[in-house]
PDB file of C-alpha atoms and ligand atoms in Angstrom:
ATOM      1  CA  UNK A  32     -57.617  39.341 119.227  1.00  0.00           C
ATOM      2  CA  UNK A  33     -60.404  38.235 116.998  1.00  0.00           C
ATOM      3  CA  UNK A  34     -60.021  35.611 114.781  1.00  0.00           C
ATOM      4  CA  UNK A  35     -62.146  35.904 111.307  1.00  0.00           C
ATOM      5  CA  UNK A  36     -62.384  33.232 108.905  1.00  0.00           C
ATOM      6  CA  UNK A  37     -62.601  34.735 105.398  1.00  0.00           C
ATOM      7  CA  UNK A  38     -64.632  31.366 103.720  1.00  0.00           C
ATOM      8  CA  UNK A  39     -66.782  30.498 106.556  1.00  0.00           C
ATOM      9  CA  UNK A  40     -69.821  31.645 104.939  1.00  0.00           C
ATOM     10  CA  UNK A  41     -68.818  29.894 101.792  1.00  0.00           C
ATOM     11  CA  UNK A  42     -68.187  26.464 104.543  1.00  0.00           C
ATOM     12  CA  UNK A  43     -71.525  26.592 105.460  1.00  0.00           C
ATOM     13  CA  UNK A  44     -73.256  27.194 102.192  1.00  0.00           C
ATOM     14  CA  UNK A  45     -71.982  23.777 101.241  1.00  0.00           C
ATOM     15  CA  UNK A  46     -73.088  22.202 104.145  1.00  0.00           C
ATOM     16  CA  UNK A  47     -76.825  20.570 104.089  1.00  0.00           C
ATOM     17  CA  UNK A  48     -78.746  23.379 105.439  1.00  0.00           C
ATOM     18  CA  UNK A  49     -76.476  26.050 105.156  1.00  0.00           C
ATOM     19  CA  UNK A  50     -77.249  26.240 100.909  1.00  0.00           C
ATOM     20  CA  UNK A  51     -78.975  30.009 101.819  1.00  0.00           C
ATOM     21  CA  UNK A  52     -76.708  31.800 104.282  1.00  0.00           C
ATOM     22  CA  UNK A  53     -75.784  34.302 102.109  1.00  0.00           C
ATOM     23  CA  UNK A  54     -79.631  35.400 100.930  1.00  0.00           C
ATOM     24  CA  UNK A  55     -79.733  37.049 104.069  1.00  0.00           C
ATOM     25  CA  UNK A  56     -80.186  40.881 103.986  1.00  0.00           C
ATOM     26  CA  UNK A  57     -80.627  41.246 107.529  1.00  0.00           C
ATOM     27  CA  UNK A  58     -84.026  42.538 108.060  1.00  0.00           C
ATOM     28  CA  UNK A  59     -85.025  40.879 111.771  1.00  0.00           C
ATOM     29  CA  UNK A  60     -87.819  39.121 110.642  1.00  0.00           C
ATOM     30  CA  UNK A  61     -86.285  36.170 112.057  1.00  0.00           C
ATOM     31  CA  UNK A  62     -85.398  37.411 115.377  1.00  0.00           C
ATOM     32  CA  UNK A  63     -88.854  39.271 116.090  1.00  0.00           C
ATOM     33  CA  UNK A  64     -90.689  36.098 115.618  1.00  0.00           C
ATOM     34  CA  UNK A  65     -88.421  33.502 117.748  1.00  0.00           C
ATOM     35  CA  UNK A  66     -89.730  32.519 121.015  1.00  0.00           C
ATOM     36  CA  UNK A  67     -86.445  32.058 122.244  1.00  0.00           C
ATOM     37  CA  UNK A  68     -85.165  35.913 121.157  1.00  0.00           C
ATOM     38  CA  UNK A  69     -88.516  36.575 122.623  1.00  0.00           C
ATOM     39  CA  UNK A  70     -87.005  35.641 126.321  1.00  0.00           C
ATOM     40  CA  UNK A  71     -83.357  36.233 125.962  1.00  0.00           C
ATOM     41  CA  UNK A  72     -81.328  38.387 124.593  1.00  0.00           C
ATOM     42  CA  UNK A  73     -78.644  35.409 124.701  1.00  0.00           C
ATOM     43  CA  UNK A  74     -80.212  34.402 121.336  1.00  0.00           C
ATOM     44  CA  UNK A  75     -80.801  35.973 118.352  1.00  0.00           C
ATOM     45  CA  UNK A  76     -80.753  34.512 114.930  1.00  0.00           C
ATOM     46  CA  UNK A  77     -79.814  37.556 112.985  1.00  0.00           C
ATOM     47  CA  UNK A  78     -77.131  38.603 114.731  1.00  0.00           C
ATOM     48  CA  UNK A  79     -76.105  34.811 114.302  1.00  0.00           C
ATOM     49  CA  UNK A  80     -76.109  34.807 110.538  1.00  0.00           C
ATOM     50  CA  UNK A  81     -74.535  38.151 110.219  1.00  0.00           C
ATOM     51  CA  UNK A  82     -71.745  36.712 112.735  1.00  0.00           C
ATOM     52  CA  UNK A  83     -71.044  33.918 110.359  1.00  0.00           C
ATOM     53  CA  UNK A  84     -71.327  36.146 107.049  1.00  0.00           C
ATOM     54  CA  UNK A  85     -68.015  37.925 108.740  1.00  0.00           C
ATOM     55  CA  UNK A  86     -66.696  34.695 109.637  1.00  0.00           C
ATOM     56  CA  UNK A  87     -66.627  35.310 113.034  1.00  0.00           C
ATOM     57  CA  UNK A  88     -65.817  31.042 113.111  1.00  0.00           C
ATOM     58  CA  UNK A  89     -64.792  30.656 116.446  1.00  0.00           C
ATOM     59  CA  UNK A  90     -67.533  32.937 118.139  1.00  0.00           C
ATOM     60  CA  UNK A  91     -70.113  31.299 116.110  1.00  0.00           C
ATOM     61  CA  UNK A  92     -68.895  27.570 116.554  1.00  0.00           C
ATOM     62  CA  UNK A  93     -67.592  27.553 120.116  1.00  0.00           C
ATOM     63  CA  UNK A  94     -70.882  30.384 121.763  1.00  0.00           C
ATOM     64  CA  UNK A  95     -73.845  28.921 123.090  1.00  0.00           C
ATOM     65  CA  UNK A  96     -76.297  30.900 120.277  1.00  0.00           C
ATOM     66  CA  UNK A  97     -76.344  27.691 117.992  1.00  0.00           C
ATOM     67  CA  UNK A  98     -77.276  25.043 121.121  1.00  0.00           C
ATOM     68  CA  UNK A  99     -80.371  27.873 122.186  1.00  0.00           C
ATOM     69  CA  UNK A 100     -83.083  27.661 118.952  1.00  0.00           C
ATOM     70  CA  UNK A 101     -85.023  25.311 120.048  1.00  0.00           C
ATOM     71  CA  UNK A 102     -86.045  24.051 115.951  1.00  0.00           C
ATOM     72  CA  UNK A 103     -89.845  26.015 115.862  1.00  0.00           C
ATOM     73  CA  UNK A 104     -89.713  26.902 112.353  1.00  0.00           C
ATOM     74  CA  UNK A 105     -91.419  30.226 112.712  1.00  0.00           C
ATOM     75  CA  UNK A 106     -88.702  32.160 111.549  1.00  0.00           C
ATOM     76  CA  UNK A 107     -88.020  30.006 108.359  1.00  0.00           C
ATOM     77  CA  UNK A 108     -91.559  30.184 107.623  1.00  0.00           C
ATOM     78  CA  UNK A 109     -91.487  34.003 107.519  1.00  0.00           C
ATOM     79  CA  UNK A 110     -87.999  35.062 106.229  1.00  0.00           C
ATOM     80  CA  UNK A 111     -88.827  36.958 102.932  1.00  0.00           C
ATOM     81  CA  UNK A 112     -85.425  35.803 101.582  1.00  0.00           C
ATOM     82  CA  UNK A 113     -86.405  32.203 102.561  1.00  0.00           C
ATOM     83  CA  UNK A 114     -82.844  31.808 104.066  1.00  0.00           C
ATOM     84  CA  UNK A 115     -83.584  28.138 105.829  1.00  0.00           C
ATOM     85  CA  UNK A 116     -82.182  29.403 109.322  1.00  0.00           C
ATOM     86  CA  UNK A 117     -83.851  25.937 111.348  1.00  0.00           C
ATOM     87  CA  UNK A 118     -81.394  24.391 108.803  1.00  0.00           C
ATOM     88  CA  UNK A 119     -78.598  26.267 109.027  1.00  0.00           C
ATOM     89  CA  UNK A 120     -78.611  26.178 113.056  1.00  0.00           C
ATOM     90  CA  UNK A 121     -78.294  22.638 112.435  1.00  0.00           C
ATOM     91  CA  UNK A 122     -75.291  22.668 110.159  1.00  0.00           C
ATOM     92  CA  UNK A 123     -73.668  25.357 112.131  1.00  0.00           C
ATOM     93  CA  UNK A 124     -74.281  22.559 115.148  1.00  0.00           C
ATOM     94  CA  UNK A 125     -72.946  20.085 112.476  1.00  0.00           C
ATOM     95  CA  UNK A 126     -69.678  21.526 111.806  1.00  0.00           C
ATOM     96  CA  UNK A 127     -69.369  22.427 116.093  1.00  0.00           C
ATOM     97  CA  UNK A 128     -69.892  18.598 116.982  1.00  0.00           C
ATOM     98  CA  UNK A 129     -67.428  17.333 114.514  1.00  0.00           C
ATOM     99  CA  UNK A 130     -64.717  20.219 116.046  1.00  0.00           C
ATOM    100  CA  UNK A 131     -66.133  18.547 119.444  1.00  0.00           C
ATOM    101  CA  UNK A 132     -67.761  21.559 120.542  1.00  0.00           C
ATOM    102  CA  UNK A 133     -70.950  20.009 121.768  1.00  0.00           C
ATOM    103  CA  UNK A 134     -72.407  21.567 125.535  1.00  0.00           C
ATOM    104  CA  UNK A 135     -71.854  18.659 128.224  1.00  0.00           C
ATOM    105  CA  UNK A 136     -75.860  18.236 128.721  1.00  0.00           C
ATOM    106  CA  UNK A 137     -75.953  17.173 124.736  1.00  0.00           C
ATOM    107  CA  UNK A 138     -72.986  14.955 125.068  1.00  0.00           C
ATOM    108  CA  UNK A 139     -75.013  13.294 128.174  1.00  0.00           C
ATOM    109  CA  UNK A 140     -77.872  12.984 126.206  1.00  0.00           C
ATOM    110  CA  UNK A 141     -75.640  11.178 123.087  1.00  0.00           C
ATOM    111  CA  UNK A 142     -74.116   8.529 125.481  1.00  0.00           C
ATOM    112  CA  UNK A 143     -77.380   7.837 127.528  1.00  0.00           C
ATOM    113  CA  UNK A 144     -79.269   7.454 123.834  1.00  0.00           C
ATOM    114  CA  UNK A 145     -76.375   4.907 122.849  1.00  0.00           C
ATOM    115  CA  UNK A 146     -76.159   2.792 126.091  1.00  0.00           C
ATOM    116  CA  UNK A 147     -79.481   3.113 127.522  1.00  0.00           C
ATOM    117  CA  UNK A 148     -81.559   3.817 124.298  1.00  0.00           C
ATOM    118  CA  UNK A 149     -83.114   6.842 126.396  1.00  0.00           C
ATOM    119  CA  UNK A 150     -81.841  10.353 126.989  1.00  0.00           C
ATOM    120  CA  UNK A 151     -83.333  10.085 130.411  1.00  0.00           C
ATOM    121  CA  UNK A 152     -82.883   7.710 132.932  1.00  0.00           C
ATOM    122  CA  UNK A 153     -86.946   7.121 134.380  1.00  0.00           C
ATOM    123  CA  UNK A 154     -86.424   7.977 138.242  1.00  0.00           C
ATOM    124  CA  UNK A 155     -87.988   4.580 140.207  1.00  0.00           C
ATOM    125  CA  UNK A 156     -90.249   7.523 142.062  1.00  0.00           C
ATOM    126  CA  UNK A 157     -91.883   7.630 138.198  1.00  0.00           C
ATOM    127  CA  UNK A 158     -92.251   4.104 137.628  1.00  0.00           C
ATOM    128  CA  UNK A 159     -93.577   3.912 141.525  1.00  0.00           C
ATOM    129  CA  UNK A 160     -96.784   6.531 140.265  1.00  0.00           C
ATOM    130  CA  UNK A 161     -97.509   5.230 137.147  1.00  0.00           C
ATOM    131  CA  UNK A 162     -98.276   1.930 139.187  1.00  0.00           C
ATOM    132  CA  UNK A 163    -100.287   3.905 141.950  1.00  0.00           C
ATOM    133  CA  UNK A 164    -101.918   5.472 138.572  1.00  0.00           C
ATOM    134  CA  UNK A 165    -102.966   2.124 137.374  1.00  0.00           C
ATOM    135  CA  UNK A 166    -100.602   2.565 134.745  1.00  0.00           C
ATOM    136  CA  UNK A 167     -98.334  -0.864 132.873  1.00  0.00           C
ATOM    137  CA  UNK A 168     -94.763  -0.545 133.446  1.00  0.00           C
ATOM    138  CA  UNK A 169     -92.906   1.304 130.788  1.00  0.00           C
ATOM    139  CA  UNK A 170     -91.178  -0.990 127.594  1.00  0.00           C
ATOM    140  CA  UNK A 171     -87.621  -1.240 127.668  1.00  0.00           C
ATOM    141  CA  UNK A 172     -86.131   0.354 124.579  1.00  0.00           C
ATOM    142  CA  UNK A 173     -84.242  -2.255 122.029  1.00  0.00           C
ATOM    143  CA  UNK A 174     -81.120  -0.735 122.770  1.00  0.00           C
ATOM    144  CA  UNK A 175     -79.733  -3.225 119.502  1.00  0.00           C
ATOM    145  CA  UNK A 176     -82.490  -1.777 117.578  1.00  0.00           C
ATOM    146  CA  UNK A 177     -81.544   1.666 118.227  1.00  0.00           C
ATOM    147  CA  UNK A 178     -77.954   1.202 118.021  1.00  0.00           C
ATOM    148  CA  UNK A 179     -78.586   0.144 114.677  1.00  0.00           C
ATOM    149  CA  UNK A 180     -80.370   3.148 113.318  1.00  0.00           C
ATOM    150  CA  UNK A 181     -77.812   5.218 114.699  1.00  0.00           C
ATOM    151  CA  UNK A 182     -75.326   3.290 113.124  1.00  0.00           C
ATOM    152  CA  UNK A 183     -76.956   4.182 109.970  1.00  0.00           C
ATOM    153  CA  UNK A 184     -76.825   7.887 110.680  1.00  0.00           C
ATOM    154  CA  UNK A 185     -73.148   7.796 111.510  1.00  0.00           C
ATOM    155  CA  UNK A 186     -73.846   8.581 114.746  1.00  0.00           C
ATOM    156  CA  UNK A 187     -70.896   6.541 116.177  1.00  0.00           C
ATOM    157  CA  UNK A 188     -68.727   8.740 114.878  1.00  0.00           C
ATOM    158  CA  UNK A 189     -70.577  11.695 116.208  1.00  0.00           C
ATOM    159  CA  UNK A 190     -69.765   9.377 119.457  1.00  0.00           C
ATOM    160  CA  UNK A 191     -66.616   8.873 118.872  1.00  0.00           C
ATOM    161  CA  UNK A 192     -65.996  12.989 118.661  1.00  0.00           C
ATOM    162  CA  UNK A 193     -67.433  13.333 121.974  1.00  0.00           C
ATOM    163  CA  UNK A 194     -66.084  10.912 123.995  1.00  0.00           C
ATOM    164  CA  UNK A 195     -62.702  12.270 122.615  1.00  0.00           C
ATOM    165  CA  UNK A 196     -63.212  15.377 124.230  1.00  0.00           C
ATOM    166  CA  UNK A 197     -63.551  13.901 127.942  1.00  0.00           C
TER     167      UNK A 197
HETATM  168  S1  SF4 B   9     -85.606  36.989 108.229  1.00  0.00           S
HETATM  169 FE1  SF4 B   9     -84.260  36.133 106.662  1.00  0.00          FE
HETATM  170  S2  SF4 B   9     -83.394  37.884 105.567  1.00  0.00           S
HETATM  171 FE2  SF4 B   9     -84.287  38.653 107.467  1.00  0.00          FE
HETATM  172  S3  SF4 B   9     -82.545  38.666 108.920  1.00  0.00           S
HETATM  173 FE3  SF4 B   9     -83.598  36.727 109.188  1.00  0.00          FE
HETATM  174  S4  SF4 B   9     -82.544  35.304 107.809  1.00  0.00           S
HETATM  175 FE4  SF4 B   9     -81.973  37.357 107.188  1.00  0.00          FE
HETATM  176  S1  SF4 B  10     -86.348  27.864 114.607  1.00  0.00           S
HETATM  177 FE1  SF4 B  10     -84.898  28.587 116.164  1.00  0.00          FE
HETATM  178  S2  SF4 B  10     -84.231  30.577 115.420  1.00  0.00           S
HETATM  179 FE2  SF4 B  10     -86.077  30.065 114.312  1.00  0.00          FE
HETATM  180  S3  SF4 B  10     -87.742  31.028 115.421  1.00  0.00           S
HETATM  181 FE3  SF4 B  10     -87.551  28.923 116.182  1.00  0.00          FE
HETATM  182  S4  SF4 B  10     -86.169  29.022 117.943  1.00  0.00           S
HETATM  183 FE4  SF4 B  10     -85.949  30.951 116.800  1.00  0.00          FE
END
């Protein structure tokens, strides 16, 4: 059975970012200039906004299309109805994290970013070649410091919604 969601659109709109869903009019413009449409057909930011215009909710919110646009701009720059879509991807992610629908590899990232103040561990064969290279050793991040700014940014609770999910 699918599930629509009548005010979905009208959720987004008042989301930051999601103020120009409905100027759509579905012309592609979007989708022909994405990079990311461009290599697979998993992606495709029209067909993403006119998903959420019929409040497909669930399809939108819990599919992989809003982890895939990888935040060029292009098609924001060109959209004659200058519908923000870079923006709106990022409150449709916005409303998916705080449901806990977040893709493992993002949730990885989160943690290591909190505890480590890196999203990737530096493999000791790395810090091994940058010494063959001549090269200092790398800083270590001020984990405090970072914490910090993410506290600002409530991004504890964004935390807190993933680690709730394990
Ligand atoms: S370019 Fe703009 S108006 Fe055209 S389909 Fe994409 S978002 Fe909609
Ligand atoms: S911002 Fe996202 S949707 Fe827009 S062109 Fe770039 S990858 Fe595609």
């Amino acid at each position: 059975m699918i599930r629509v969601s009548a005010d979905f659109a009208k959720e987004v709109k008042k989301r930051l970012g999601g103020e120009t869903i409905t100027n759509c009019y579905q012309c592609g413009t979007c989708t022909s200039s994405c990079p990311v449409a461009r290599v697979t057909n998993r992606f495709n930011p029209r067909k993403l906004i006119v998903q959420s215009l019929r409040g497909k909710r669930d399809d939108v919110l819990t599919g992989e299309m809003i982890w895939l646009c990888c935040s060029c701009f292009n098609c924001q720059e060109r959209c004659p109805q200058r519908v923000e879509i870079a923006d709106l991807i990022y409150a449709l992610r916005n409303i998916a994290i705080s449901e806990g629908n977040v893709p493992n590899i993002y949730s990885e990232f989160v943690s290591a970013l909190y505890s480590e103040g890196k999203l990737v561990k530096v493999a000791g064969f790395t810090e091994k070649q940058r010494e063959n290279f001549g090269l200092p050793p790398l800083k270590k991040p001020d984990v405090e410091a970072i914490r910090a700014i993410l506290a600002e940014t409530s991004f504890g609770e964004v935390l807190k919604v993933l680690e709730g999910k394990e």
